[in-house]
Coordinates of N, CA, C and O and ligand atoms in Angstrom, one line a residue:
M48 N 9.2 -31.4 5.1 CA 8.5 -30.6 6.0 C 7.9 -29.3 5.3 O 8.6 -28.6 4.6
A49 N 6.6 -29.1 5.5 CA 6.0 -27.9 4.8 C 6.4 -26.6 5.5 O 6.5 -26.5 6.7
V50 N 6.8 -25.6 4.7 CA 7.2 -24.4 5.2 C 6.1 -23.3 5.0 O 5.6 -23.2 3.8
N51 N 5.7 -22.6 6.0 CA 4.7 -21.6 5.8 C 5.4 -20.3 5.4 O 6.0 -19.6 6.2
I52 N 5.3 -19.9 4.1 CA 6.0 -18.7 3.6 C 5.1 -17.5 3.8 O 4.0 -17.5 3.3
P53 N 5.6 -16.5 4.5 CA 4.8 -15.3 4.7 C 4.7 -14.5 3.4 O 5.6 -14.6 2.5
T54 N 3.7 -13.6 3.3 CA 3.7 -12.7 2.2 C 4.8 -11.6 2.4 O 5.3 -11.5 3.6
L55 N 5.1 -10.9 1.4 CA 6.0 -9.8 1.5 C 5.5 -8.8 2.6 O 6.2 -8.2 3.3
F56 N 4.1 -8.6 2.5 CA 3.5 -7.7 3.5 C 3.7 -8.1 4.9 O 4.1 -7.3 5.8
E57 N 3.5 -9.4 5.2 CA 3.7 -9.9 6.5 C 5.2 -9.9 6.9 O 5.5 -9.5 8.1
W58 N 6.1 -10.2 6.0 CA 7.5 -10.2 6.3 C 8.0 -8.8 6.6 O 8.9 -8.6 7.5
A59 N 7.5 -7.8 5.9 CA 7.9 -6.4 6.2 C 7.4 -5.9 7.5 O 8.0 -5.0 8.1
G60 N 6.3 -6.5 8.1 CA 5.8 -6.1 9.4 C 4.4 -5.6 9.4 O 4.0 -5.1 10.4
G61 N 3.7 -5.6 8.3 CA 2.3 -5.3 8.3 C 2.0 -3.8 8.1 O 2.9 -3.0 7.8
T62 N 0.7 -3.4 8.2 CA 0.2 -2.1 7.8 C 1.0 -1.0 8.5 O 1.4 0.0 7.8
P63 N 1.3 -1.0 9.8 CA 2.0 0.1 10.4 C 3.4 0.4 9.8 O 3.8 1.6 9.7
V64 N 4.0 -0.7 9.4 CA 5.4 -0.5 8.7 C 5.2 0.2 7.4 O 6.0 1.2 7.1
F65 N 4.2 -0.1 6.6 CA 4.0 0.5 5.3 C 3.6 2.0 5.5 O 4.0 2.9 4.8
E66 N 2.7 2.2 6.5 CA 2.2 3.6 6.7 C 3.4 4.5 7.2 O 3.6 5.6 6.7
N67 N 4.2 3.9 8.1 CA 5.4 4.7 8.6 C 6.4 4.9 7.5 O 6.9 6.0 7.3
L68 N 6.6 3.9 6.6 CA 7.6 4.0 5.5 C 7.2 5.2 4.6 O 8.0 6.0 4.3
F69 N 5.9 5.2 4.2 CA 5.6 6.2 3.2 C 5.4 7.6 3.8 O 5.5 8.6 3.2
N70 N 5.0 7.6 5.1 CA 4.9 8.9 5.8 C 6.3 9.5 5.8 O 6.5 10.7 5.4
K71 N 7.3 8.8 6.3 CA 8.7 9.4 6.4 C 9.2 9.6 4.9 O 9.9 10.6 4.7
F72 N 8.9 8.8 4.0 CA 9.4 8.9 2.6 C 8.9 10.2 2.0 O 9.6 11.0 1.5
Y73 N 7.6 10.5 2.2 CA 7.0 11.8 1.6 C 7.5 13.0 2.3 O 7.5 14.1 1.7
D74 N 7.9 12.9 3.6 CA 8.6 14.0 4.2 C 9.9 14.3 3.4 O 10.2 15.5 3.1
K75 N 10.6 13.3 3.1 CA 11.9 13.4 2.3 C 11.6 14.0 0.9 O 12.3 14.9 0.4
V76 N 10.5 13.5 0.3 CA 10.2 13.9 -1.1 C 9.9 15.5 -1.0 O 10.4 16.2 -1.9
L77 N 9.2 15.9 0.0 CA 8.9 17.4 0.0 C 10.1 18.2 0.3 O 10.0 19.4 0.1
A78 N 11.1 17.6 0.9 CA 12.3 18.3 1.2 C 13.4 18.2 0.1 O 14.5 18.7 0.2
D79 N 13.0 17.5 -1.0 CA 13.9 17.3 -2.1 C 13.7 18.2 -3.3 O 12.5 18.4 -3.7
E80 N 14.7 18.9 -3.7 CA 14.5 20.0 -4.7 C 14.0 19.4 -6.1 O 13.3 20.1 -6.8
L81 N 14.3 18.2 -6.4 CA 13.9 17.6 -7.7 C 12.4 17.1 -7.6 O 11.6 17.3 -8.5
L82 N 12.1 16.5 -6.5 CA 10.7 15.9 -6.4 C 9.7 16.8 -5.8 O 8.5 16.7 -6.1
E83 N 10.1 17.8 -5.0 CA 9.1 18.7 -4.4 C 8.1 19.3 -5.4 O 6.9 19.3 -5.2
P84 N 8.6 19.8 -6.6 CA 7.6 20.4 -7.5 C 6.6 19.4 -8.0 O 5.5 19.8 -8.4
V85 N 7.0 18.2 -8.1 CA 6.1 17.1 -8.6 C 5.0 16.8 -7.6 O 3.9 16.5 -8.0
F86 N 5.3 16.9 -6.3 CA 4.4 16.4 -5.3 C 3.8 17.6 -4.5 O 3.0 17.3 -3.5
K87 N 4.1 18.8 -4.8 CA 3.7 19.9 -3.8 C 2.2 20.0 -3.7 O 1.7 20.5 -2.7
H88 N 1.4 19.5 -4.8 CA 0.0 19.6 -4.7 C -0.7 18.3 -4.3 O -1.9 18.2 -4.4
M89 N 0.0 17.3 -3.8 CA -0.6 16.1 -3.5 C -1.5 16.2 -2.3 O -1.4 17.1 -1.5
S90 N -2.5 15.4 -2.3 CA -3.5 15.5 -1.2 C -2.9 15.0 0.1 O -2.0 14.2 0.1
P91 N -3.5 15.5 1.2 CA -3.0 15.0 2.5 C -3.1 13.5 2.7 O -2.4 12.9 3.5
R92 N -4.0 12.8 1.9 CA -4.2 11.4 2.0 C -3.2 10.6 1.1 O -3.2 9.4 1.2
H93 N -2.5 11.3 0.3 CA -1.6 10.6 -0.7 C -0.7 9.6 0.0 O -0.6 8.5 -0.5
R94 N -0.1 10.0 1.1 CA 0.9 9.1 1.7 C 0.3 7.8 2.1 O 0.8 6.7 1.9
L95 N -0.9 7.9 2.7 CA -1.6 6.7 3.2 C -2.1 5.9 2.0 O -2.0 4.6 2.1
H96 N -2.6 6.5 1.0 CA -3.1 5.8 -0.2 C -1.9 5.0 -0.8 O -2.1 3.8 -1.2
V97 N -0.8 5.6 -1.0 CA 0.3 4.8 -1.6 C 0.8 3.7 -0.6 O 1.1 2.6 -1.1
A98 N 0.8 4.0 0.7 CA 1.2 2.9 1.6 C 0.2 1.7 1.5 O 0.6 0.6 1.5
H99 N -1.1 2.1 1.4 CA -2.1 1.0 1.4 C -2.0 0.3 0.0 O -2.3 -0.9 -0.1
F100 N -1.7 1.0 -1.1 CA -1.6 0.4 -2.4 C -0.5 -0.6 -2.4 O -0.7 -1.8 -2.8
V101 N 0.7 -0.2 -1.9 CA 1.8 -1.1 -2.0 C 1.6 -2.3 -1.0 O 1.9 -3.4 -1.3
A102 N 1.0 -2.0 0.2 CA 0.8 -3.1 1.1 C -0.2 -4.1 0.5 O 0.1 -5.3 0.6
E103 N -1.2 -3.7 -0.2 CA -2.1 -4.6 -0.9 C -1.4 -5.4 -2.0 O -1.6 -6.6 -2.1
V104 N -0.6 -4.7 -2.8 CA 0.2 -5.4 -3.8 C 1.0 -6.5 -3.2 O 1.2 -7.6 -3.8
F105 N 1.6 -6.3 -2.0 CA 2.5 -7.2 -1.4 C 1.7 -8.3 -0.6 O 2.3 -9.0 0.2
G106 N 0.4 -8.3 -0.7 CA -0.4 -9.4 -0.1 C -1.1 -9.0 1.2 O -1.7 -9.8 1.9
G107 N -1.2 -7.7 1.4 CA -1.9 -7.2 2.6 C -3.4 -7.0 2.4 O -3.9 -7.4 1.3
P108 N -4.1 -6.4 3.3 CA -5.5 -6.2 3.2 C -5.9 -5.3 2.0 O -5.1 -4.5 1.5
K109 N -7.1 -5.4 1.5 CA -7.6 -4.7 0.3 C -8.1 -3.3 0.6 O -9.1 -2.8 0.1
T110 N -7.4 -2.6 1.5 CA -7.8 -1.3 2.0 C -7.9 -0.3 0.8 O -8.8 0.4 0.7
Y111 N -6.8 -0.3 0.0 CA -6.8 0.6 -1.1 C -7.9 0.3 -2.1 O -8.7 1.2 -2.4
S112 N -8.0 -0.9 -2.6 CA -8.9 -1.2 -3.7 C -10.4 -1.1 -3.2 O -11.3 -0.9 -4.0
Q113 N -10.6 -1.3 -1.9 CA -12.0 -1.3 -1.4 C -12.5 0.0 -1.0 O -13.7 0.4 -1.0
N114 N -11.6 0.9 -0.5 CA -12.0 2.2 0.1 C -11.4 3.4 -0.5 O -11.9 4.5 -0.3
E115 N -10.2 3.2 -1.2 CA -9.5 4.4 -1.6 C -9.3 4.6 -3.1 O -9.0 5.7 -3.5
G116 N -9.4 3.6 -3.9 CA -9.1 3.7 -5.3 C -9.1 2.4 -6.0 O -9.8 1.4 -5.5
S117 N -8.4 2.3 -7.1 CA -8.3 1.0 -7.8 C -7.0 1.1 -8.6 O -6.4 2.2 -8.7
H118 N -6.6 0.0 -9.3 CA -5.4 0.1 -10.1 C -5.6 1.1 -11.2 O -4.7 1.9 -11.5
Y119 N -6.8 1.1 -11.8 CA -7.1 2.1 -12.8 C -7.0 3.5 -12.3 O -6.5 4.4 -13.0
A120 N -7.6 3.8 -11.1 CA -7.5 5.1 -10.5 C -6.1 5.5 -10.3 O -5.7 6.7 -10.6
M121 N -5.2 4.6 -9.8 CA -3.8 4.9 -9.6 C -3.2 5.3 -10.9 O -2.4 6.3 -11.0
I122 N -3.4 4.5 -12.0 CA -2.8 4.8 -13.3 C -3.2 6.2 -13.7 O -2.4 7.0 -14.2
N123 N -4.5 6.5 -13.6 CA -5.0 7.8 -14.0 C -4.3 9.0 -13.2 O -4.1 10.1 -13.8
K124 N -3.9 8.7 -12.0 CA -3.2 9.8 -11.2 C -1.9 10.2 -11.8 O -1.4 11.2 -11.6
H125 N -1.3 9.3 -12.6 CA 0.0 9.5 -13.2 C 0.0 10.1 -14.6 O 1.0 10.6 -15.1
L126 N -1.2 10.1 -15.2 CA -1.3 10.6 -16.6 C -0.9 12.0 -16.7 O -1.2 12.8 -15.8
Q127 N -0.1 12.3 -17.7 CA 0.3 13.7 -18.1 C 1.1 14.4 -17.0 O 1.2 15.6 -16.9
K128 N 1.7 13.6 -16.1 CA 2.6 14.2 -15.1 C 4.0 14.4 -15.7 O 4.9 15.0 -15.0
H129 N 4.3 13.8 -16.8 CA 5.6 14.0 -17.5 C 6.8 13.7 -16.6 O 7.7 14.5 -16.5
L130 N 6.7 12.6 -16.0 CA 7.8 12.2 -15.1 C 9.0 11.8 -15.9 O 8.9 11.2 -17.0
T131 N 10.2 12.0 -15.3 CA 11.5 11.7 -16.0 C 12.2 10.6 -15.3 O 11.9 10.2 -14.2
E132 N 13.2 10.1 -16.0 CA 14.1 9.1 -15.4 C 14.8 9.6 -14.1 O 15.0 8.9 -13.2
A133 N 15.1 10.9 -14.2 CA 15.7 11.5 -13.0 C 14.7 11.5 -11.8 O 15.1 11.2 -10.7
H134 N 13.5 11.8 -12.1 CA 12.4 11.7 -11.0 C 12.3 10.3 -10.4 O 12.3 10.1 -9.2
R135 N 12.3 9.4 -11.4 CA 12.1 8.0 -11.0 C 13.3 7.5 -10.1 O 13.1 6.9 -9.1
K136 N 14.5 7.8 -10.5 CA 15.6 7.3 -9.8 C 15.7 8.0 -8.4 O 16.0 7.3 -7.4
R137 N 15.3 9.2 -8.3 CA 15.4 9.9 -7.0 C 14.3 9.3 -6.1 O 14.5 9.1 -4.9
W138 N 13.1 9.0 -6.7 CA 12.0 8.4 -5.9 C 12.4 7.1 -5.3 O 12.3 6.9 -4.1
I139 N 13.1 6.3 -6.1 CA 13.5 5.0 -5.6 C 14.6 5.2 -4.5 O 14.6 4.6 -3.4
A140 N 15.6 6.1 -4.8 CA 16.7 6.3 -3.9 C 16.2 6.7 -2.5 O 16.6 6.2 -1.4
L141 N 15.2 7.7 -2.5 CA 14.7 8.2 -1.2 C 13.9 7.1 -0.5 O 13.9 7.0 0.8
L142 N 13.2 6.3 -1.2 CA 12.4 5.2 -0.6 C 13.3 4.1 0.0 O 13.1 3.7 1.1
L143 N 14.4 3.8 -0.7 CA 15.3 2.8 -0.1 C 16.1 3.3 1.1 O 16.3 2.6 2.0
Q144 N 16.4 4.6 1.0 CA 17.0 5.3 2.2 C 16.1 5.2 3.4 O 16.5 4.9 4.5
T145 N 14.8 5.5 3.2 CA 13.8 5.5 4.2 C 13.7 4.0 4.8 O 13.6 3.8 6.0
A146 N 13.7 3.1 3.9 CA 13.5 1.7 4.3 C 14.7 1.3 5.2 O 14.5 0.6 6.2
D147 N 15.9 1.7 4.8 CA 17.1 1.4 5.7 C 17.0 2.1 7.0 O 17.2 1.5 8.1
E148 N 16.6 3.4 7.0 CA 16.5 4.1 8.3 C 15.4 3.5 9.2 O 15.6 3.5 10.4
L149 N 14.4 2.9 8.7 CA 13.3 2.3 9.5 C 13.6 0.8 9.7 O 12.7 0.1 10.3
S150 N 14.7 0.3 9.3 CA 15.1 -1.1 9.5 C 14.1 -2.0 8.9 O 13.7 -3.0 9.6
L151 N 13.6 -1.8 7.7 CA 12.8 -2.8 7.1 C 13.7 -4.1 6.9 O 14.9 -3.9 6.9
P152 N 13.1 -5.2 6.8 CA 14.0 -6.4 6.6 C 15.0 -6.2 5.5 O 14.7 -5.6 4.5
D153 N 16.2 -6.6 5.8 CA 17.3 -6.4 4.8 C 17.9 -7.7 4.3 O 19.0 -7.8 3.8
D154 N 17.1 -8.8 4.5 CA 17.6 -10.1 3.9 C 17.6 -10.0 2.4 O 16.7 -9.3 1.8
P155 N 18.5 -10.7 1.7 CA 18.6 -10.6 0.3 C 17.3 -10.9 -0.5 O 16.9 -10.3 -1.5
E156 N 16.5 -11.9 0.1 CA 15.3 -12.3 -0.6 C 14.3 -11.2 -0.6 O 13.7 -10.8 -1.6
F157 N 14.1 -10.6 0.6 CA 13.1 -9.5 0.7 C 13.5 -8.3 -0.1 O 12.7 -7.8 -0.9
R158 N 14.8 -7.9 0.0 CA 15.2 -6.7 -0.7 C 15.1 -6.9 -2.2 O 14.9 -6.0 -3.0
S159 N 15.4 -8.1 -2.7 CA 15.4 -8.3 -4.2 C 13.9 -8.2 -4.7 O 13.7 -7.7 -5.7
A160 N 13.0 -8.8 -3.9 CA 11.6 -8.7 -4.3 C 11.1 -7.2 -4.2 O 10.4 -6.8 -5.1
F161 N 11.5 -6.6 -3.2 CA 11.1 -5.2 -2.9 C 11.6 -4.3 -4.1 O 10.9 -3.5 -4.7
I162 N 12.9 -4.4 -4.4 CA 13.5 -3.5 -5.5 C 12.9 -3.9 -6.8 O 12.7 -3.0 -7.7
A163 N 12.6 -5.2 -7.0 CA 12.0 -5.6 -8.3 C 10.7 -4.9 -8.5 O 10.4 -4.4 -9.6
Y164 N 9.9 -4.9 -7.4 CA 8.6 -4.2 -7.5 C 8.8 -2.7 -7.8 O 8.1 -2.1 -8.6
L165 N 9.7 -2.1 -7.0 CA 9.9 -0.6 -7.2 C 10.4 -0.3 -8.6 O 9.9 0.7 -9.2
E166 N 11.3 -1.1 -9.2 CA 11.7 -0.9 -10.6 C 10.5 -1.0 -11.5 O 10.3 -0.2 -12.4
W167 N 9.7 -2.0 -11.3 CA 8.5 -2.3 -12.2 C 7.5 -1.1 -12.0 O 7.1 -0.5 -13.0
G168 N 7.1 -0.9 -10.8 CA 6.1 0.1 -10.6 C 6.4 1.5 -11.0 O 5.6 2.2 -11.6
T169 N 7.7 1.9 -10.7 CA 8.1 3.3 -11.1 C 8.2 3.4 -12.6 O 7.9 4.5 -13.2
R170 N 8.7 2.3 -13.3 CA 8.8 2.4 -14.7 C 7.4 2.5 -15.4 O 7.2 3.2 -16.4
I171 N 6.4 1.8 -14.8 CA 5.0 1.9 -15.3 C 4.5 3.3 -15.1 O 3.8 3.9 -16.0
A172 N 4.8 3.9 -13.9 CA 4.3 5.2 -13.6 C 4.9 6.2 -14.6 O 4.2 7.1 -15.1
V173 N 6.2 6.1 -14.9 CA 6.8 7.0 -15.9 C 6.2 6.8 -17.3 O 5.9 7.8 -18.0
L174 N 6.0 5.6 -17.7 CA 5.4 5.3 -19.0 C 4.0 6.0 -19.1 O 3.7 6.7 -20.0
N175 N 3.2 5.7 -18.0 CA 1.8 6.3 -18.0 C 1.8 7.8 -18.0 O 0.9 8.5 -18.5
S176 N 2.9 8.4 -17.4 CA 2.9 9.8 -17.2 C 3.1 10.6 -18.5 O 3.0 11.8 -18.5
Q177 N 3.6 9.9 -19.6 CA 3.8 10.5 -20.8 C 2.6 10.7 -21.7 O 2.6 11.3 -22.7
T178 N 1.5 10.1 -21.3 CA 0.3 10.1 -22.1 C -0.9 10.7 -21.4 O -0.8 11.0 -20.2
D179 N -2.0 11.0 -22.1 CA -3.2 11.6 -21.5 C -4.3 10.6 -21.3 O -5.4 11.0 -21.0
S180 N -4.1 9.3 -21.7 CA -5.1 8.3 -21.5 C -4.5 6.9 -21.4 O -3.3 6.8 -21.7
T181 N -5.2 6.0 -20.9 CA -4.7 4.6 -20.7 C -5.6 3.6 -21.4 O -6.9 3.8 -21.4
A182 N -5.0 2.6 -22.0 CA -5.8 1.5 -22.6 C -6.3 0.5 -21.6 O -7.0 -0.4 -21.9
E183 N -5.8 0.7 -20.3 CA -6.2 -0.3 -19.3 C -7.7 -0.2 -19.0 O -8.2 0.9 -18.9
P184 N -8.4 -1.4 -19.0 CA -9.8 -1.3 -18.6 C -10.0 -0.9 -17.2 O -9.1 -1.2 -16.3
P185 N -11.1 -0.2 -16.9 CA -11.3 0.3 -15.5 C -11.3 -0.8 -14.4 O -11.1 -0.5 -13.3
D186 N -11.6 -2.1 -14.8 CA -11.7 -3.1 -13.8 C -10.4 -3.9 -13.8 O -10.4 -5.1 -13.2
T187 N -9.3 -3.4 -14.3 CA -8.0 -4.1 -14.2 C -7.7 -4.4 -12.7 O -7.8 -3.5 -11.9
P188 N -7.4 -5.6 -12.4 CA -7.1 -6.0 -11.0 C -5.9 -5.4 -10.5 O -5.0 -5.0 -11.2
M189 N -5.8 -5.3 -9.2 CA -4.5 -4.8 -8.5 C -3.4 -5.7 -8.9 O -3.6 -6.9 -8.9
P190 N -2.2 -5.2 -9.1 CA -1.0 -6.1 -9.3 C -0.8 -6.9 -8.0 O -1.2 -6.5 -6.9
K191 N -0.2 -8.1 -8.1 CA 0.2 -8.9 -7.0 C 1.7 -9.1 -7.1 O 2.2 -9.5 -8.1
W192 N 2.4 -8.9 -6.0 CA 3.8 -9.2 -6.0 C 4.2 -10.1 -4.9 O 3.8 -9.9 -3.8
G193 N 5.0 -11.2 -5.3 CA 5.4 -12.1 -4.3 C 6.9 -12.3 -4.3 O 7.6 -11.3 -4.7
W194 N 7.4 -13.4 -3.9 CA 8.8 -13.6 -3.8 C 9.5 -14.0 -5.1 O 10.7 -14.1 -5.2
R195 N 8.7 -14.2 -6.2 CA 9.3 -14.7 -7.4 C 9.6 -13.5 -8.4 O 9.1 -12.4 -8.3
E196 N 10.3 -13.9 -9.4 CA 10.7 -12.9 -10.5 C 9.5 -12.7 -11.4 O 8.5 -13.4 -11.4
P197 N 9.5 -11.6 -12.2 CA 8.3 -11.2 -13.0 C 7.7 -12.2 -13.9 O 6.6 -12.3 -14.1
G198 N 8.6 -13.0 -14.6 CA 8.1 -14.2 -15.3 C 7.9 -14.0 -16.8 O 7.6 -14.9 -17.5
G199 N 8.2 -12.8 -17.3 CA 8.1 -12.5 -18.8 C 8.3 -11.1 -19.1 O 8.3 -10.2 -18.2
P200 N 8.5 -10.7 -20.4 CA 8.7 -9.3 -20.8 C 7.4 -8.5 -20.8 O 6.3 -9.0 -20.7
N201 N 7.6 -7.2 -20.9 CA 6.5 -6.3 -21.0 C 6.0 -6.2 -22.4 O 6.7 -5.8 -23.3
I202 N 4.8 -6.8 -22.7 CA 4.3 -6.8 -24.0 C 3.0 -6.0 -24.0 O 2.0 -6.4 -23.5
P203 N 3.0 -4.7 -24.5 CA 1.9 -3.8 -24.4 C 0.7 -4.4 -25.1 O 0.8 -5.0 -26.1
Ligands
HEM1061 C1 5.8 1.7 -7.3 C2 5.7 2.9 -7.8 C3 4.5 3.8 -7.5 C4 3.3 3.6 -6.9 C5 2.8 2.3 -6.3 C6 2.5 4.8 -6.9 C7 1.2 4.9 -6.4 C8 0.5 6.0 -6.5 C9 -0.9 6.1 -6.0 C10 -1.7 5.0 -5.3 C11 -1.3 7.4 -6.3 C12 -2.7 8.0 -5.9 C13 -2.6 8.6 -4.5 C14 -4.0 9.2 -4.1 O1 -5.0 8.5 -4.2 O2 -4.0 10.3 -3.5 C15 -0.2 8.1 -6.9 C16 -0.3 9.4 -7.4 C17 0.8 10.1 -7.9 N1 2.1 9.6 -8.1 FE1 2.6 7.7 -7.9 N2 3.2 5.8 -7.6 C18 4.4 5.2 -7.9 C19 5.5 5.9 -8.5 C20 5.5 7.2 -8.7 C21 6.7 7.9 -9.2 C22 8.1 7.3 -9.4 C23 6.4 9.2 -9.2 C24 7.2 10.5 -9.5 C25 8.5 10.5 -9.3 C26 5.0 9.3 -8.9 C27 4.2 10.5 -8.9 C28 2.9 10.6 -8.5 C29 2.1 11.8 -8.6 C30 2.6 13.2 -9.0 C31 0.8 11.5 -8.2 C32 -0.4 12.4 -8.1 C33 -0.3 13.3 -6.8 C34 -1.4 14.2 -6.7 O3 -2.5 13.8 -6.3 O4 -1.2 15.4 -7.0 N3 4.5 8.1 -8.6 N4 0.8 7.2 -7.1

């Protein structure tokens, strides 16, 4: 019997879930003594942009790449931010706390795909934040994240 497997975006609940998740998350970020200095100058649209970015990566509409930015633009936003492992760990901890508070799906399959993406994306952000330029071409496509494992090591 054929099984219709939803995207991570669909399984999570669609655009309102991602917008609500990152809205509540950035409230926590701004109340956090470690992350507040990093984000205090973010634009009012930052929360929505990150929500739309992650929603698109998880198989949702191309709202971010068509109207708000690109993968290249996202990378550039992190350059020279000098993010640390402590920043990264706190960012993930607050996002997972928010996901629990908002009752995002907690089945093992969804949560393992979700945390895998957060591990990957935040480590990329920290790496990019140590430099002042990126070798990524401007037309680098948006990442796509599904239910499977990454599939190979990071080879720069
Ligand atoms: C999966 C991980 C991540 C994703 C998908 C992501 C995504 C994004 C996006 C889309 C933007 C641009 C927002 C806009 O257009 O206004 C952005 C900016 C930024 N991100 Fe991230 N990010 C991630 C991880 C992190 C982490 C771990 C940190 C720090 C702890 C961080 C710090 C920042 C900062 C400081 C900016 C610039 C804010 C400003 O405009 O002042 N990001 N990020």
